[in-house]
Tab-separated table of C-alpha atoms in Angstrom:
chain	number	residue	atom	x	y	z
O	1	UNK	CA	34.948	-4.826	25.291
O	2	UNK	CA	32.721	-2.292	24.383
O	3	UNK	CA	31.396	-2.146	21.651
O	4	UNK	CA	28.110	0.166	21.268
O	5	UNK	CA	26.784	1.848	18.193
O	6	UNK	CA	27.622	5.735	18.243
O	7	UNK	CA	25.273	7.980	15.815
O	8	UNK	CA	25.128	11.626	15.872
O	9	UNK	CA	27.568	11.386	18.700
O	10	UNK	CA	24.593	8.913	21.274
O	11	UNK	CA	24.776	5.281	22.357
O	12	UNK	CA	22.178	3.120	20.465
O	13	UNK	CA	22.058	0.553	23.131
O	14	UNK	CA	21.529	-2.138	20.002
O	15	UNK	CA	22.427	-2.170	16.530
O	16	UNK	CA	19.094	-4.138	15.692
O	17	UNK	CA	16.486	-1.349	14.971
O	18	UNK	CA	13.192	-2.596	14.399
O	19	UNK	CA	10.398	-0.921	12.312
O	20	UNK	CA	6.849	-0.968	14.249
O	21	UNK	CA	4.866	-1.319	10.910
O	22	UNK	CA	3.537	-4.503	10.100
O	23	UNK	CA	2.318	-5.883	13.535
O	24	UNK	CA	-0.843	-7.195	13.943
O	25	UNK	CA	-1.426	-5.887	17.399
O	26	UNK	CA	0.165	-3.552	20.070
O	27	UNK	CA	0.767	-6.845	21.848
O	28	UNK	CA	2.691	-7.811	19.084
O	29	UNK	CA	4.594	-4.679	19.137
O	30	UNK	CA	5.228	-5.317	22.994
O	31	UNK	CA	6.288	-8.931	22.254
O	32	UNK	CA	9.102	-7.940	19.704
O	33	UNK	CA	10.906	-5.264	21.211
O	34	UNK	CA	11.462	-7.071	24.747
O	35	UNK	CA	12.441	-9.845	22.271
O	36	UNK	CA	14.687	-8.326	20.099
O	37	UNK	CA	16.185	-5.413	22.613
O	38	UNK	CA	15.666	-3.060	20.558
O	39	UNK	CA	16.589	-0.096	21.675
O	40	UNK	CA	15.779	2.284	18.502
O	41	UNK	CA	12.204	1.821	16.768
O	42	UNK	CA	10.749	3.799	13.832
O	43	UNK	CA	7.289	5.146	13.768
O	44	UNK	CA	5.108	6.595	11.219
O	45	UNK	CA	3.497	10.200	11.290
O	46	UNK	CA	-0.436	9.731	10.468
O	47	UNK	CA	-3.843	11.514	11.226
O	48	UNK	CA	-4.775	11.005	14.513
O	49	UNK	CA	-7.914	8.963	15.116
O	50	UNK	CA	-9.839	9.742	18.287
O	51	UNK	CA	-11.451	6.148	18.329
O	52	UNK	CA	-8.416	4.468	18.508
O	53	UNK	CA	-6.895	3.238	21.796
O	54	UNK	CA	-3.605	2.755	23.122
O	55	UNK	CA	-0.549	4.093	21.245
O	56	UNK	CA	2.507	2.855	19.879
O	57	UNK	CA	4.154	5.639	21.858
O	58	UNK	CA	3.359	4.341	25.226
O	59	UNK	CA	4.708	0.873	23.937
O	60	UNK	CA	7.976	2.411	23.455
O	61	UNK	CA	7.909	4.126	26.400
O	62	UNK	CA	7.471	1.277	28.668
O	63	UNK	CA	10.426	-0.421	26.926
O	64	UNK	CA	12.954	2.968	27.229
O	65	UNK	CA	13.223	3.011	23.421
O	66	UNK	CA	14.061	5.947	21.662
O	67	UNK	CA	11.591	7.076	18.853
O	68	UNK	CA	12.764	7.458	15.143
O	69	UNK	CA	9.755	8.703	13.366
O	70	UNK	CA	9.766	8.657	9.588
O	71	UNK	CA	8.523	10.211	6.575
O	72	UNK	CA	6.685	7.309	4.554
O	73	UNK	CA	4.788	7.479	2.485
O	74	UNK	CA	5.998	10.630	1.328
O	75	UNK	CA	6.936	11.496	-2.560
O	76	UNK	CA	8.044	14.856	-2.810
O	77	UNK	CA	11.039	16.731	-1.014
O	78	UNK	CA	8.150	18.666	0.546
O	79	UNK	CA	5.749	16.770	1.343
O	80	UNK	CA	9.019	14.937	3.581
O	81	UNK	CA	10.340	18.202	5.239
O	82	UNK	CA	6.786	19.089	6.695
O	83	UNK	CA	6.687	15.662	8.255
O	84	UNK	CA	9.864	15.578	9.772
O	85	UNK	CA	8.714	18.866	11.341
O	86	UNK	CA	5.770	17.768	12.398
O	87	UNK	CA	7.361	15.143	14.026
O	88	UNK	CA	9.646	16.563	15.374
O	89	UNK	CA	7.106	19.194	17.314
O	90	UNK	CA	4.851	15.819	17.940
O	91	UNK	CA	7.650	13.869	19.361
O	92	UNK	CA	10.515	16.369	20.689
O	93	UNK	CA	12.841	14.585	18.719
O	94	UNK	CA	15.182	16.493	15.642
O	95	UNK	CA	15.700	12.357	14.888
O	96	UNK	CA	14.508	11.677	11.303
O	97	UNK	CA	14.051	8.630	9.376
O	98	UNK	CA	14.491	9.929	5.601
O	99	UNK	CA	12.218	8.394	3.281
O	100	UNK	CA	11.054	9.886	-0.262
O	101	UNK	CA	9.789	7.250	-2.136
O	102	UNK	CA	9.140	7.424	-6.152
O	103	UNK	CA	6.079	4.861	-6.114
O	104	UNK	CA	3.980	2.770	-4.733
O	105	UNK	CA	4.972	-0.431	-6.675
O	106	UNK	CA	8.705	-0.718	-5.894
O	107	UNK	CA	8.742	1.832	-2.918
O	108	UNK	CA	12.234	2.665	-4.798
O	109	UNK	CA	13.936	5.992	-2.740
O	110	UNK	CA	13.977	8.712	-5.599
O	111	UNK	CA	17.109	10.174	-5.166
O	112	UNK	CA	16.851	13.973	-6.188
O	113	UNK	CA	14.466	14.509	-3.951
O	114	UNK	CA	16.160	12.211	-1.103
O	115	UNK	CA	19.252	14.375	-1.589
O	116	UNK	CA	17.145	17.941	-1.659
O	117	UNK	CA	15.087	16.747	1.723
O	118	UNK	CA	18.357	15.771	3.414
O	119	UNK	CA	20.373	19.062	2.714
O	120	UNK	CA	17.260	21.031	3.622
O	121	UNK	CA	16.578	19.402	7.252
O	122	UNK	CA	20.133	19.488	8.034
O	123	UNK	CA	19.866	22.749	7.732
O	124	UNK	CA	17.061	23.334	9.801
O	125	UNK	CA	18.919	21.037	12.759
O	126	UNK	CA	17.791	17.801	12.195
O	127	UNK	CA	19.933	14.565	12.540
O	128	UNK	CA	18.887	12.942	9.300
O	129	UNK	CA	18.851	8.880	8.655
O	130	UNK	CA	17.971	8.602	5.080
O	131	UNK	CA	16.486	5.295	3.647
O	132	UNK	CA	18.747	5.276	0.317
O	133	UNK	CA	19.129	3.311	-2.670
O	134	UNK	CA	22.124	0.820	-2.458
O	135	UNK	CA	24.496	3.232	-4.483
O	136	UNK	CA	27.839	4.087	-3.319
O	137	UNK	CA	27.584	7.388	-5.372
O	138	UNK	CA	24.303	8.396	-3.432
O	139	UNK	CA	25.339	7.749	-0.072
O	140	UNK	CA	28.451	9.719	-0.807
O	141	UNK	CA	25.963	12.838	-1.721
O	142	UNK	CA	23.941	11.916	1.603
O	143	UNK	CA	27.177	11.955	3.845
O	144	UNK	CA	28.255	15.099	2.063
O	145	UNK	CA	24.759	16.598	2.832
O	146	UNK	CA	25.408	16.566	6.733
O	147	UNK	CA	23.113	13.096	7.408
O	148	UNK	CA	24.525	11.262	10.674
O	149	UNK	CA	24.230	8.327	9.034
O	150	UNK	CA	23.295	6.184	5.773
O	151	UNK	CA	20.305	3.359	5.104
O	152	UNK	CA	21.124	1.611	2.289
O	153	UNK	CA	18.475	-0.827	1.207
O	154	UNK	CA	19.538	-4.233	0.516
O	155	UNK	CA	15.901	-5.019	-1.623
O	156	UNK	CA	12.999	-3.323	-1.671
O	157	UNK	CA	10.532	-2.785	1.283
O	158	UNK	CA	8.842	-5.355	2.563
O	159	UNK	CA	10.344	-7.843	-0.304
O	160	UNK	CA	12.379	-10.190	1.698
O	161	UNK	CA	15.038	-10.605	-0.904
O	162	UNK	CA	18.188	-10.177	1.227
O	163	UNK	CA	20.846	-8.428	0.063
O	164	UNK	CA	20.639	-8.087	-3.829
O	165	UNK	CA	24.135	-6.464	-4.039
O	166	UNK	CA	26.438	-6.942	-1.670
O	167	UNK	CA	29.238	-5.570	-3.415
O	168	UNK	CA	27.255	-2.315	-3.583
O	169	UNK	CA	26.796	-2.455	0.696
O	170	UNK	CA	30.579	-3.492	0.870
O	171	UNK	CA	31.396	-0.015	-1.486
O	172	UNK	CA	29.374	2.030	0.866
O	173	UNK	CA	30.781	0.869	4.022
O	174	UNK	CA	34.268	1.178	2.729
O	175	UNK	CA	33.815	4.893	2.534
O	176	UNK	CA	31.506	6.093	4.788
O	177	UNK	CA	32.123	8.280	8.243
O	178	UNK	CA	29.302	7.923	9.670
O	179	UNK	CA	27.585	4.465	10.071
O	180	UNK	CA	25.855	2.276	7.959
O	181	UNK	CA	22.761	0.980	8.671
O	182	UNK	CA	21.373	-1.870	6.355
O	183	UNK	CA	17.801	-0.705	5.961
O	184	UNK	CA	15.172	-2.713	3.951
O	185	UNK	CA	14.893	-6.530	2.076
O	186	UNK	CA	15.825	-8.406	4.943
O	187	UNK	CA	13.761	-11.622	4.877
O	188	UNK	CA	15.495	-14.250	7.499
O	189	UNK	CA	18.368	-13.939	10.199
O	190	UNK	CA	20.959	-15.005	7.326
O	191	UNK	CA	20.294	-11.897	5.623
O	192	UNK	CA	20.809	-9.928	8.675
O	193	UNK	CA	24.266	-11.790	10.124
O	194	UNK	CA	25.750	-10.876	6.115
O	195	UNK	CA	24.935	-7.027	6.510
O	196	UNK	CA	27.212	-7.444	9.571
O	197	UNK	CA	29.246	-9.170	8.102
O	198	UNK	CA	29.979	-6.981	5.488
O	199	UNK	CA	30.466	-3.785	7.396
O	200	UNK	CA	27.322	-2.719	8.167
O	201	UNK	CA	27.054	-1.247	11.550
O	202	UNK	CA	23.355	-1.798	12.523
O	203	UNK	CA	20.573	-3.677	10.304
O	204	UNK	CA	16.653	-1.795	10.312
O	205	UNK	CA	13.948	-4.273	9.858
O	206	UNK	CA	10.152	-4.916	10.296
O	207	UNK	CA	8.399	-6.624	8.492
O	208	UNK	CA	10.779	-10.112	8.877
O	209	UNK	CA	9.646	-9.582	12.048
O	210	UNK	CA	5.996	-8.461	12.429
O	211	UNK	CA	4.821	-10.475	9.831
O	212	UNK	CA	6.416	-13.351	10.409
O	213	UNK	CA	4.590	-16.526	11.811
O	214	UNK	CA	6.135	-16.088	14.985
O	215	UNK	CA	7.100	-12.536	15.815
O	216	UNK	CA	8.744	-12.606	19.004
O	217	UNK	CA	10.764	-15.698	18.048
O	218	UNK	CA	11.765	-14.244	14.750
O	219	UNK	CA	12.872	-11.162	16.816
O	220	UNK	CA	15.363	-13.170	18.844
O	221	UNK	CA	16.419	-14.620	16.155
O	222	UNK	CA	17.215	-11.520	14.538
O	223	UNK	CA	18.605	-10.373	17.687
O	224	UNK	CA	21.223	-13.094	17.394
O	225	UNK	CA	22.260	-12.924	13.938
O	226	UNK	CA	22.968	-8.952	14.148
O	227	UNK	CA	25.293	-9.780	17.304
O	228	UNK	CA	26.944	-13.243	15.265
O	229	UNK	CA	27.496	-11.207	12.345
O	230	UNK	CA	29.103	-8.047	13.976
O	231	UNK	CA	31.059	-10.625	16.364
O	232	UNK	CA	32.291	-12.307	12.343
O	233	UNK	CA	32.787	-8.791	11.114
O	234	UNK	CA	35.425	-7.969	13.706
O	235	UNK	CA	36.815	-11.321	14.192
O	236	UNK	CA	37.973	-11.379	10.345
O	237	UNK	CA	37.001	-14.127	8.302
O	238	UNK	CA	39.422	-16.333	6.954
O	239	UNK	CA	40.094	-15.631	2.977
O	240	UNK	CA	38.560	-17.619	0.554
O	241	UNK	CA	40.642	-20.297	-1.117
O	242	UNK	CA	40.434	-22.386	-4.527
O	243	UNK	CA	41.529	-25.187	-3.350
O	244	UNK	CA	41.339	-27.509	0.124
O	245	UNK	CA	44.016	-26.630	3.005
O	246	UNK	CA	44.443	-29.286	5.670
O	247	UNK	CA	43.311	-28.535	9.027
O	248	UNK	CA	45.018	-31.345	10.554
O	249	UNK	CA	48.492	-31.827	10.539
O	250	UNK	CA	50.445	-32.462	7.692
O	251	UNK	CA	53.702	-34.016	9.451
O	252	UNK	CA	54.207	-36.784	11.926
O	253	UNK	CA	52.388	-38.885	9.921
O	254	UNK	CA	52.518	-42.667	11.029
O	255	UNK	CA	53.438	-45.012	7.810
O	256	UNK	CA	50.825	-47.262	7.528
Z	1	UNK	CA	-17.516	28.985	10.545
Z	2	UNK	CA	-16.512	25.806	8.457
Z	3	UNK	CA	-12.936	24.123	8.284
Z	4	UNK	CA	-11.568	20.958	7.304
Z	5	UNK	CA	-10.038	18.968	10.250
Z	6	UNK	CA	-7.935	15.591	9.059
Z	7	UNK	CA	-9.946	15.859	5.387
Z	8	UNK	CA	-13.105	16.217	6.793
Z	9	UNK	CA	-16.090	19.663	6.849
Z	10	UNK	CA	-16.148	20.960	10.453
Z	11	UNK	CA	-18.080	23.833	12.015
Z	12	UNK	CA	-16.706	25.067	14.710
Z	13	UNK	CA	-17.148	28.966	16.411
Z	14	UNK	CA	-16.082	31.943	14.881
Z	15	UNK	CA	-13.173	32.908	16.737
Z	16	UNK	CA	-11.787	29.716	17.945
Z	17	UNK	CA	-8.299	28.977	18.339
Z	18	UNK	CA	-6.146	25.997	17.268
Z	19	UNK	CA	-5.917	25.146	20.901
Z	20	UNK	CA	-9.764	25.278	21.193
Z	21	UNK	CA	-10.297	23.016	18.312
Z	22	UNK	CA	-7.869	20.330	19.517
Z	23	UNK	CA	-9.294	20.281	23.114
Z	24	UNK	CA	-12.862	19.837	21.601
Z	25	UNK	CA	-11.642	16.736	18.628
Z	26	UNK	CA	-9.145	15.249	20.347
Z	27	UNK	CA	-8.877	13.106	23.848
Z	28	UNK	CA	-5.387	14.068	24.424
Z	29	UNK	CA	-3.000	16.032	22.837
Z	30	UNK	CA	0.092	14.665	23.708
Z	31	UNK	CA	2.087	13.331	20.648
Z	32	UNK	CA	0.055	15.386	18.602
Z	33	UNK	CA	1.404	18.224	16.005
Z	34	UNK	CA	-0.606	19.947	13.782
Z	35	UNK	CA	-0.529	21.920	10.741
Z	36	UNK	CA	-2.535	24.682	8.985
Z	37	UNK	CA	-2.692	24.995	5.218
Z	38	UNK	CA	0.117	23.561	4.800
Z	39	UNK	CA	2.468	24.805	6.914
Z	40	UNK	CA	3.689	23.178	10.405
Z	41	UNK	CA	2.096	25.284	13.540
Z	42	UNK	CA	4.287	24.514	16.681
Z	43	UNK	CA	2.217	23.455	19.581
Z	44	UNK	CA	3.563	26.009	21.438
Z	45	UNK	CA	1.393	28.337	19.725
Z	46	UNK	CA	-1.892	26.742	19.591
Z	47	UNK	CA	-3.609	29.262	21.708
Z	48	UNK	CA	-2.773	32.300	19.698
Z	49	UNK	CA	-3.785	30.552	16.396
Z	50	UNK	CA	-7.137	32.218	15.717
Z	51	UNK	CA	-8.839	30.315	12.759
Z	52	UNK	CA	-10.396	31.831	9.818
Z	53	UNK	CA	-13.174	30.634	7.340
Z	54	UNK	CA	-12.010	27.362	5.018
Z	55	UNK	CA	-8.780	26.448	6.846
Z	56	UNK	CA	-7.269	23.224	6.453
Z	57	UNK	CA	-6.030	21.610	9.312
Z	58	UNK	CA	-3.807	18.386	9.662
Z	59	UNK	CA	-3.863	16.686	13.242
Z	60	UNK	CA	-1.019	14.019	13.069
Z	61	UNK	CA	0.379	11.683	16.066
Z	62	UNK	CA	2.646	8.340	15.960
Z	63	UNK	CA	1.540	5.236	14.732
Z	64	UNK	CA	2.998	1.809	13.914
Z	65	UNK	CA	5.545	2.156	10.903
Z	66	UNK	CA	8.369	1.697	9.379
C-alpha cells in the first residue's frame, strides 16, 4: 500500500530527512544518504570560498535528492527572508527551511519573528518549512500563515534529548493539515520510531547521524526506526492497561 | 574603484559589472547568488549590474547544514 509523504502537493520519496551539517567529510555526507535513503536533505546558505573543493550540491545530485536549503543562523525576520531568496536564486528552488533563531546558547526559534518571516515568504511564493518551537499555539499561527508544513522541535539543536514533550508533538499533530515533521533533539533511533509513533509524519535529523561514531550505520538505523514507527503509528497500538490481561487462554484449563 | 566582496577590500575596474566580478573571484558560478548592499540581485541580471564606489557584495552558495 502506498504510503508516501505528500508536502506542498510532491512525493518525498522518504519521510527520513537528513540535515548535511555536522559531517566530517563529503564522504561522510555520501555514506549517509545512500544509507539512510534520504530523499530530502537540508543545506546551509554561506559565503562561497574559492579554495574549497567539491560541493555538497554535487553530493546530492548524484544521489537524486532534492535540496531544502535553510536559513540558520539567522536572527532577525530579515536577515531570514534575504536568505531564502538568495537561495532560492542559488538553488532554483521556492523550498525553504524556516529557521529564526533567538541565540546562540539554546538555538531556541523566536517566534515573532518565525511567524513575520513565514507570512512574508508565503507571500512572495515560497513553500515554507518552519523549524518551530514545540507549541501547539505556534504551529497553529504557522499553518494559518500559508507554511506547507510544520517542524516542531522535540529538544534543542544538536542536544540529543529526544522528545522533551510529547504531549506537546501529540497536540500539534492532532490539528494540523499539513504534515508534521519532527525537527530537532533526536539523539538515537528510539527517539525517532516515538515521533512516528505519535503522529508525526516525517522526522529531520543530523547531527544523530553525522556525528555519531558510525555515521552510515547510525543512518540505517534511523532509516529503520522512521519506517517501524510509522508502520506502529498506523497499525494502532494496543491501549495501555493498569493491570495484567492474559494472553493465553483463560478456559479449557486442565485440573491439575 | 574599491568594494567589499564576502567582507573583504577589493579593487576592481571602474565600470565593472556584477557578472565581471564573479567571473574574475569565483571558479564557477553555478549555485551561486549574490547580493548587493543588502538587497538580493537575481543572477539573471548580473551583467547589467554596473558597480559603484564602496559596494558591498555577498557571494553565497550551498554548504553542509542543517
Amino acid at each position: 500500500m502506498s504510503d508516501e509523504l505528500v508536502v506542498a502537493g510532491e512525493k518525498i520519496g522518504s519521510r527520513l530527512i537528513l540535515g548535511t551539517g555536522g559531517a566530517p567529510s563529503m564522504q561522510v555526507i555520501d555514506e549517509v544518504i545512500a544509507a539512510s535513503g534520504a530523499a530530502l536533505c537540508t543545506v546551509s546558505m554561506r559565503r562561497v570560498d574559492p579554495t574549497t573543493t567539491g560541493s555538497v550540491l554535487d553530493v546530492l545530485g548524484r544521489h537524486g535528492v532534492r535540496v531544502l536549503p535553510n536559513t540558520a543562523g539567522c536572527r532577525t525576520a530579515r536577515e531570514a527572508i534575504l536568505t531564502a531568496q538568495l537561495a532560492r536564486d542559488a538553488l532554483e528552488t521556492d523550498w525553504v527551511k524556516l529557521e529564526v533563531v533567538a541565540d546562540d546558547d539554546t538555538l531556541l526559534p523566536d517566534g515573532l519573528e518565525l511567524v513575520d518571516a513565514a507570512e512574508r515568504l508565503v507571500a512572495d511564493g515560497f513553500k515554507v518549512f518552519p523549524y518551530t518551537n514545540d507549541d501547539p499555539i505556534l504551529a497553529r499561527r504557522l499553518q494559518r500563515a500559508g507554511c506547507v508544513a510544520v517542524m516542531p522541535l522535540g529538544a534543542p539543536i544538536g542536544s540529543g534529548l529526544g522528545i522533551l514533550n510529547p504531549h506537546n508533538i501529540e497536540l500539534i499533530v492532532a490539528e494540523a493539515e499539513v504534515p508534521v515533521v519532527l525537527d530537532a533533539g533526536v539523539g538515537t533511533a528510539s527517539d525517532a520510531a516515538f515521533a512516528m509513533e505519535l503522529g508525526c509524519d516525517a522526522v529531520l535529523l543530523a547531527s544523530s547521524v553525522t556525528r555519531a561514531q558510525d555515521p552510515a550505520m547510525m543512518a540505517a538505523s534511523m532509516a529503520a526506526a522512521v519506517t517501524a514507527g510509522r508502520l506502529a503509528r498506523r497499525a494502532g497500538r494496543i491501549a495501555k492497561r493498569e493491570h495484567a490481561r492474559a494472553s493465553s487462554p483463560t478456559t479449557g484449563m486442565a485440573v491439575l | 574603484m574599491h568594494v567589499t566582496i564576502n567582507g573583504e577590500g577589493h579593487e576592481i575596474d571602474d565600470g565593472a559589472t556584477l557578472a565581471d566580478l564573479v567571473t574574475e573571484h569565483l571558479p564557477s558560478a553555478r549555485g551561486v547568488a549574490a547580493a548587493v548592499d543588502g538587497e538580493v540581485a537575481p543572477r539573471g541580471t548580473w551583467a547589467g549590474v554596473a558597480l559603484r564606489e564602496g559596494q558591498a557584495i555577498e557571494l553565497l552558495t550551498a554548504v553542509q547544514g542543517g
